[in-house]
């Protein structure tokens, strides 16, 4: 009852089980936070500050307004060289003979510092002290693989990738691993200096990755990555589970799902299939929509993204865990990863013990309890850091 609004539902109980007639057979955590069957995230990126294509505070206000409307967190991967450093953008603009408005960069920085909560860890339904919120992530200082990669260090080479030049931010070693590590570290430093936040996840610039990328990101301090080891074939035709890329100990790879930047219903229909595939398999569906493209070429991408978010939240009926890429990666590493999970469960005939061996508290852990008569149920528990919690498994 709320004022003059009264909603009545009838709940039918099919069976009541006496606790003396059953025992606990097993218990496990197999789902995402809160009991959701799948993870869900929205990621995009920005290569440079450019008001003409809405890679600006104007464009972000609209995109992050959509995020706030649904309380679905967003992860924006930012390349700092041409987005946060006016002098670099000015040289870039002069080279192409096109004014990218570098004088607007200080205002863009102030917008991010004063109006946006830049938290790596956000989850649905987020509530923040500032009007807008998002995760800011690592898109490399030098944005490989596109026109944004042209730089004096590579003789203004179009679509420069690893090994194309020599740059002031590089160390003494110039192999691909070292260059990518130094590139990622430089971007972390610039974003920390300009915006006062430490970024934790990475999104691929262009399609620039190789056999060294994942290890280089882990060495640069990243905890999660999107497409560090994923070719285009994976993005289009597969739903890769979260995993540690080859050679990495803790970096969690969460690959995005194509098609991205939805501007027609055919793309939406394909994404609906993959969304439910994630539900069935317990994996992560990472929606790809560049924030500026929501309005750059008309409003179709904005409207269809809005419709897709509505579909995801309503049709899946709470069976998704919407969060930033960092939050998704950390939950998988701490709770679901077979090698490194913090959570350990032991059972006896009537109780379940949950131990959190990690340094941070874990909340809304979905413990599924199986009974000896074939029935089962799920309960959510909060476990402080370095603590064991025991629950009476037959008292529910």
Coordinates of C-alpha atoms in Angstrom, one line a residue:
X1 CA 0.0 0.0 0.0
X2 CA 1.3 3.4 -1.0
X3 CA -1.2 6.2 -0.5
X4 CA -4.3 5.2 -2.5
X5 CA -2.3 2.6 -4.5
X6 CA -2.9 -1.0 -3.3
X7 CA -1.4 -4.0 -5.0
X8 CA -2.4 -7.5 -4.1
X9 CA -0.7 -10.7 -5.1
X10 CA -1.6 -14.3 -4.2
X11 CA 1.3 -16.6 -3.4
X12 CA 0.7 -20.3 -3.5
X13 CA 3.0 -22.6 -1.5
X14 CA 3.2 -26.0 -3.1
X15 CA 5.1 -27.8 -0.4
X16 CA 6.5 -27.3 3.1
X17 CA 9.4 -29.5 4.1
X18 CA 10.0 -30.4 7.7
X19 CA 13.7 -29.8 8.6
X20 CA 13.8 -33.1 10.5
X21 CA 13.1 -35.0 7.3
X22 CA 16.0 -33.6 5.3
X23 CA 19.7 -32.9 5.6
X24 CA 22.1 -30.7 3.7
X25 CA 23.8 -32.5 0.8
X26 CA 26.0 -29.7 -0.6
X27 CA 26.4 -25.9 -0.9
X28 CA 28.1 -23.7 -3.5
X29 CA 28.3 -20.3 -5.1
X30 CA 27.7 -20.5 -8.8
X31 CA 25.9 -17.2 -9.6
X32 CA 26.8 -13.6 -9.8
X33 CA 26.2 -11.1 -7.0
X34 CA 22.7 -11.0 -5.6
X35 CA 21.9 -14.3 -7.2
X36 CA 21.9 -13.1 -10.8
X37 CA 22.6 -15.8 -13.4
X38 CA 24.7 -13.4 -15.6
X39 CA 26.8 -10.3 -15.5
X40 CA 25.9 -7.3 -17.6
X41 CA 28.0 -4.2 -18.4
X42 CA 28.0 -1.2 -20.8
X43 CA 31.4 -0.1 -22.2
X44 CA 32.4 2.5 -24.6
X45 CA 35.5 4.6 -25.3
X46 CA 36.8 8.0 -26.3
X47 CA 39.9 8.5 -28.4
X48 CA 40.2 12.3 -28.3
X49 CA 38.4 15.4 -27.3
X50 CA 36.3 16.5 -30.3
X51 CA 33.1 18.5 -29.8
X52 CA 32.2 17.9 -33.5
X53 CA 31.6 14.2 -32.8
X54 CA 30.3 14.7 -29.2
X55 CA 33.5 13.4 -27.6
X56 CA 33.0 16.2 -25.1
X57 CA 31.1 17.1 -22.0
X58 CA 28.0 17.8 -24.1
X59 CA 28.1 14.2 -25.4
X60 CA 28.8 12.7 -22.1
X61 CA 26.0 14.5 -20.4
X62 CA 23.5 12.8 -22.7
X63 CA 25.1 9.3 -22.5
X64 CA 25.6 9.4 -18.7
X65 CA 22.0 10.8 -18.4
X66 CA 20.9 7.5 -20.0
X67 CA 23.0 5.6 -17.6
X68 CA 21.5 7.5 -14.6
X69 CA 18.0 7.0 -16.0
X70 CA 18.3 3.2 -15.7
X71 CA 21.0 3.2 -12.9
X72 CA 23.1 1.0 -15.2
X73 CA 26.8 1.8 -14.7
X74 CA 28.9 2.7 -17.6
X75 CA 32.7 2.1 -18.3
X76 CA 34.3 4.7 -20.5
X77 CA 37.8 4.0 -21.7
X78 CA 39.7 7.2 -22.2
X79 CA 42.9 7.9 -24.1
X80 CA 44.5 10.7 -22.2
X81 CA 46.9 12.2 -24.7
X82 CA 44.3 13.8 -27.0
X83 CA 41.5 14.0 -24.4
X84 CA 43.2 15.7 -21.4
X85 CA 46.4 17.4 -22.8
X86 CA 45.5 20.6 -24.8
X87 CA 49.1 21.0 -26.2
X88 CA 49.0 17.5 -27.6
X89 CA 45.6 18.0 -29.2
X90 CA 46.7 21.3 -30.6
X91 CA 49.7 19.7 -32.4
X92 CA 47.4 16.9 -33.6
X93 CA 44.9 19.4 -35.0
X94 CA 47.6 21.5 -36.7
X95 CA 49.0 18.3 -38.4
X96 CA 45.6 17.5 -39.9
X97 CA 44.6 21.2 -40.5
X98 CA 41.3 20.7 -38.6
X99 CA 40.4 22.5 -35.4
X100 CA 39.6 20.0 -32.7
X101 CA 39.0 22.9 -30.2
X102 CA 41.9 22.2 -27.8
X103 CA 40.9 25.3 -25.8
X104 CA 37.8 23.3 -24.6
X105 CA 39.9 20.6 -22.9
X106 CA 40.2 22.4 -19.5
X107 CA 36.4 22.8 -19.4
X108 CA 36.1 19.1 -20.2
X109 CA 38.4 18.2 -17.3
X110 CA 36.4 20.4 -14.9
X111 CA 33.2 18.7 -16.0
X112 CA 34.7 15.3 -15.2
X113 CA 36.1 16.4 -11.9
X114 CA 33.0 18.3 -10.6
X115 CA 30.0 16.7 -12.2
X116 CA 30.9 13.0 -12.5
X117 CA 31.6 10.4 -9.9
X118 CA 34.6 8.5 -11.4
X119 CA 34.5 5.3 -9.5
X120 CA 36.0 2.0 -10.9
X121 CA 33.4 0.0 -8.9
X122 CA 29.8 0.8 -9.5
X123 CA 26.8 -1.6 -9.7
X124 CA 23.1 -1.4 -10.3
X125 CA 21.3 0.6 -9.0
X126 CA 24.1 3.1 -8.3
X127 CA 23.6 6.2 -6.2
X128 CA 26.4 8.8 -6.2
X129 CA 26.9 12.2 -4.6
X130 CA 27.4 13.9 -8.0
X131 CA 24.7 14.1 -10.7
X132 CA 26.5 11.7 -13.1
X133 CA 28.6 8.6 -12.6
X134 CA 30.8 6.2 -14.6
X135 CA 33.9 4.1 -14.4
X136 CA 36.9 5.8 -16.2
X137 CA 39.2 3.2 -17.8
X138 CA 42.5 2.9 -19.6
X139 CA 42.4 3.3 -23.4
X140 CA 46.2 3.8 -23.7
X141 CA 48.0 7.1 -23.7
X142 CA 48.8 6.7 -27.4
X143 CA 45.7 5.3 -29.0
X144 CA 46.9 2.6 -31.3
X145 CA 45.3 1.5 -34.6
X146 CA 43.3 4.7 -35.6
X147 CA 44.0 8.2 -36.8
X148 CA 44.4 9.2 -33.2
X149 CA 47.7 7.3 -33.1
X150 CA 49.5 9.8 -35.4
X151 CA 52.3 11.4 -33.4
X152 CA 55.8 12.9 -33.9
X153 CA 57.3 9.8 -32.3
X154 CA 56.1 7.6 -35.2
X155 CA 56.6 10.3 -37.9
X156 CA 52.8 10.9 -38.0
X157 CA 52.1 7.4 -39.1
X158 CA 48.5 6.6 -39.9
X159 CA 47.0 3.7 -37.7
X160 CA 50.4 3.3 -35.9
X161 CA 50.6 0.2 -33.7
X162 CA 53.2 -1.4 -31.4
X163 CA 56.7 -1.0 -32.7
X164 CA 55.9 1.9 -35.1
X165 CA 57.9 4.6 -33.3
X166 CA 59.8 5.8 -30.2
X167 CA 58.1 8.0 -27.6
X168 CA 59.1 10.1 -24.6
X169 CA 57.0 8.0 -22.3
X170 CA 58.9 4.7 -23.1
X171 CA 61.5 3.2 -21.0
X172 CA 64.8 1.8 -22.2
X173 CA 63.2 -1.4 -23.5
X174 CA 61.3 -1.1 -26.8
X175 CA 59.8 -4.6 -27.3
X176 CA 56.1 -4.9 -27.7
X177 CA 55.5 -6.0 -24.1
X178 CA 57.4 -3.1 -22.7
X179 CA 55.9 -0.5 -25.0
X180 CA 52.3 -1.5 -24.2
X181 CA 53.1 -1.6 -20.5
X182 CA 54.7 1.9 -20.6
X183 CA 51.8 3.2 -22.7
X184 CA 49.2 1.9 -20.2
X185 CA 51.2 3.3 -17.2
X186 CA 51.5 6.7 -18.9
X187 CA 47.8 6.9 -19.3
X188 CA 47.2 5.9 -15.7
X189 CA 49.6 8.7 -14.6
X190 CA 48.0 11.4 -16.8
X191 CA 44.4 10.5 -15.7
X192 CA 45.5 10.5 -12.0
X193 CA 47.2 13.9 -12.4
X194 CA 44.3 15.5 -14.3
X195 CA 41.3 13.9 -12.7
X196 CA 42.5 12.5 -9.3
X197 CA 41.4 8.9 -9.9
X198 CA 43.3 5.7 -10.4
X199 CA 41.9 3.6 -13.2
X200 CA 41.8 -0.2 -12.9
X201 CA 40.5 -1.6 -16.2
X202 CA 41.5 -1.4 -19.8
X203 CA 39.6 -1.4 -23.2
X204 CA 41.4 -2.2 -26.5
X205 CA 42.2 0.8 -28.7
X206 CA 41.1 0.0 -32.2
X207 CA 41.9 -3.7 -32.7
X208 CA 45.4 -3.3 -31.4
X209 CA 46.4 -6.3 -29.3
X210 CA 49.0 -9.1 -29.7
X211 CA 50.4 -12.0 -27.7
X212 CA 52.0 -9.6 -25.2
X213 CA 49.0 -7.3 -24.5
X214 CA 47.4 -9.1 -21.6
X215 CA 50.7 -9.6 -19.7
X216 CA 51.6 -5.9 -20.3
X217 CA 48.3 -4.7 -18.9
X218 CA 48.7 -6.9 -15.8
X219 CA 52.3 -5.5 -15.3
X220 CA 50.8 -2.0 -15.6
X221 CA 48.4 -2.7 -12.7
X222 CA 45.2 -3.4 -14.5
X223 CA 42.8 -5.8 -12.8
X224 CA 40.3 -6.3 -15.7
X225 CA 40.5 -5.9 -19.5
X226 CA 38.1 -5.9 -22.4
X227 CA 39.5 -7.6 -25.6
X228 CA 43.1 -8.0 -24.5
X229 CA 43.2 -11.4 -26.1
X230 CA 40.0 -11.4 -28.1
X231 CA 40.0 -11.3 -32.0
X232 CA 37.0 -9.9 -33.8
X233 CA 35.8 -13.5 -34.5
X234 CA 35.3 -13.9 -30.7
X235 CA 33.4 -10.6 -30.4
X236 CA 31.0 -11.6 -33.2
X237 CA 30.6 -15.4 -33.0
X238 CA 31.3 -16.4 -29.4
X239 CA 30.4 -15.5 -25.8
X240 CA 33.8 -15.9 -24.1
X241 CA 33.6 -16.6 -20.4
X242 CA 35.6 -14.4 -18.0
X243 CA 39.1 -15.8 -17.8
X244 CA 42.8 -15.2 -17.1
X245 CA 44.5 -14.6 -20.4
X246 CA 47.6 -16.8 -21.1
X247 CA 50.5 -15.7 -19.0
X248 CA 48.5 -13.7 -16.5
X249 CA 47.9 -14.5 -12.9
X250 CA 45.1 -12.2 -11.9
X251 CA 44.1 -10.0 -14.9
X252 CA 40.5 -10.9 -15.8
X253 CA 39.5 -10.7 -19.4
X254 CA 35.9 -9.8 -20.2
X255 CA 35.3 -9.6 -23.9
X256 CA 32.7 -7.3 -25.4
X257 CA 29.8 -8.5 -27.6
X258 CA 29.2 -7.3 -31.2
X259 CA 27.3 -5.9 -32.9
X260 CA 27.9 -2.6 -31.1
X261 CA 26.5 1.0 -31.5
X262 CA 23.1 -0.3 -32.3
X263 CA 21.3 1.8 -35.0
X264 CA 18.8 -0.8 -36.3
X265 CA 16.6 -3.5 -34.9
X266 CA 18.6 -6.3 -36.5
X267 CA 21.5 -5.6 -34.2
X268 CA 19.1 -5.4 -31.2
X269 CA 17.7 -8.8 -32.2
X270 CA 21.1 -10.3 -32.3
X271 CA 22.1 -8.9 -29.0
X272 CA 18.9 -10.2 -27.4
X273 CA 20.0 -13.7 -28.4
X274 CA 23.4 -13.2 -26.8
X275 CA 21.9 -11.6 -23.7
X276 CA 19.9 -14.7 -23.0
X277 CA 22.9 -16.9 -23.9
X278 CA 24.7 -15.2 -21.1
X279 CA 21.8 -16.0 -18.8
X280 CA 21.8 -19.7 -19.8
X281 CA 25.6 -20.0 -19.4
X282 CA 26.3 -17.8 -16.4
X283 CA 28.7 -15.6 -18.3
X284 CA 29.0 -11.8 -18.9
X285 CA 27.2 -9.9 -21.6
X286 CA 29.3 -6.7 -22.2
X287 CA 27.2 -4.3 -24.3
X288 CA 29.4 -2.1 -26.6
X289 CA 28.1 1.5 -27.3
X290 CA 30.4 4.4 -27.8
X291 CA 29.1 7.2 -25.7
X292 CA 29.5 9.9 -28.4
X293 CA 27.9 7.8 -31.1
X294 CA 24.6 7.8 -29.2
X295 CA 23.9 11.1 -30.8
X296 CA 26.7 11.7 -33.4
X297 CA 24.8 10.4 -36.4
X298 CA 21.3 10.9 -35.2
X299 CA 19.3 9.6 -32.3
X300 CA 18.6 6.0 -33.5
X301 CA 21.5 4.6 -31.5
X302 CA 20.4 6.5 -28.4
X303 CA 16.8 5.3 -28.7
X304 CA 17.7 1.7 -29.4
X305 CA 20.2 1.6 -26.6
X306 CA 17.5 2.9 -24.3
X307 CA 15.1 0.2 -25.5
X308 CA 17.7 -2.5 -25.0
X309 CA 18.4 -1.4 -21.5
X310 CA 14.7 -1.5 -20.8
X311 CA 14.5 -5.0 -22.3
X312 CA 17.4 -6.3 -20.3
X313 CA 16.1 -5.1 -17.0
X314 CA 12.5 -6.0 -17.5
X315 CA 12.6 -9.3 -19.5
X316 CA 15.5 -10.8 -17.4
X317 CA 13.6 -9.9 -14.2
X318 CA 16.5 -9.2 -12.0
X319 CA 18.6 -12.1 -13.4
X320 CA 21.4 -9.8 -14.4
X321 CA 24.2 -8.2 -12.3
X322 CA 24.7 -4.8 -14.1
X323 CA 28.1 -3.4 -13.0
X324 CA 31.3 -1.7 -14.3
X325 CA 33.9 -3.9 -16.0
X326 CA 36.1 -3.5 -12.9
X327 CA 33.3 -4.7 -10.6
X328 CA 32.5 -7.7 -12.9
X329 CA 36.2 -8.7 -13.0
X330 CA 36.8 -8.4 -9.3
X331 CA 33.6 -10.4 -8.4
X332 CA 34.6 -13.2 -10.8
X333 CA 38.2 -13.2 -9.4
X334 CA 37.2 -13.2 -5.8
X335 CA 34.1 -15.4 -5.8
X336 CA 33.9 -17.5 -9.0
X337 CA 37.5 -18.0 -10.1
X338 CA 38.5 -21.7 -9.5
X339 CA 42.2 -20.7 -8.8
X340 CA 41.9 -17.5 -6.7
X341 CA 38.5 -17.2 -5.2
X342 CA 38.4 -15.8 -1.6
X343 CA 35.3 -17.7 -0.7
X344 CA 35.4 -21.3 0.6
X345 CA 32.4 -23.3 1.8
X346 CA 32.1 -26.3 4.0
X347 CA 28.9 -28.1 5.1
X348 CA 27.6 -30.6 7.6
X349 CA 24.2 -32.1 7.9
X350 CA 22.5 -29.0 9.2
X351 CA 24.7 -25.9 8.6
X352 CA 26.9 -24.2 6.1
X353 CA 30.2 -22.3 6.9
X354 CA 31.3 -19.6 4.5
X355 CA 34.9 -18.3 4.9
X356 CA 36.1 -15.1 3.2
X357 CA 39.9 -15.3 3.1
X358 CA 40.2 -11.9 1.3
X359 CA 41.1 -8.4 2.5
X360 CA 37.7 -6.9 1.7
X361 CA 34.2 -7.7 2.8
X362 CA 31.9 -9.4 0.3
X363 CA 28.2 -8.8 0.3
X364 CA 25.1 -10.5 -1.2
X365 CA 26.9 -13.7 -1.9
X366 CA 24.4 -16.2 -3.4
X367 CA 24.8 -19.5 -1.5
X368 CA 22.9 -22.3 -3.1
X369 CA 22.1 -25.1 -0.7
X370 CA 21.1 -28.6 -2.0
X371 CA 19.0 -30.9 0.3
X372 CA 19.1 -34.7 0.4
X373 CA 15.5 -34.9 -0.9
X374 CA 16.5 -33.3 -4.2
X375 CA 15.1 -29.8 -3.3
X376 CA 17.2 -26.7 -2.8
X377 CA 17.2 -23.0 -2.2
X378 CA 19.4 -20.0 -2.3
X379 CA 20.2 -17.5 0.4
X380 CA 22.2 -14.2 0.3
X381 CA 24.9 -13.6 2.9
X382 CA 27.4 -10.9 3.8
X383 CA 30.8 -12.0 4.9
X384 CA 33.4 -9.5 6.3
X385 CA 37.0 -9.6 5.4
X386 CA 39.1 -12.5 6.9
X387 CA 36.0 -13.9 8.6
X388 CA 34.1 -17.1 8.7
X389 CA 30.3 -17.1 8.9
X390 CA 28.1 -20.1 9.8
X391 CA 24.4 -20.3 9.0
X392 CA 21.8 -22.8 10.0
X393 CA 21.0 -24.3 6.6
X394 CA 17.7 -25.9 7.7
X395 CA 16.2 -22.8 9.3
X396 CA 15.1 -21.2 6.1

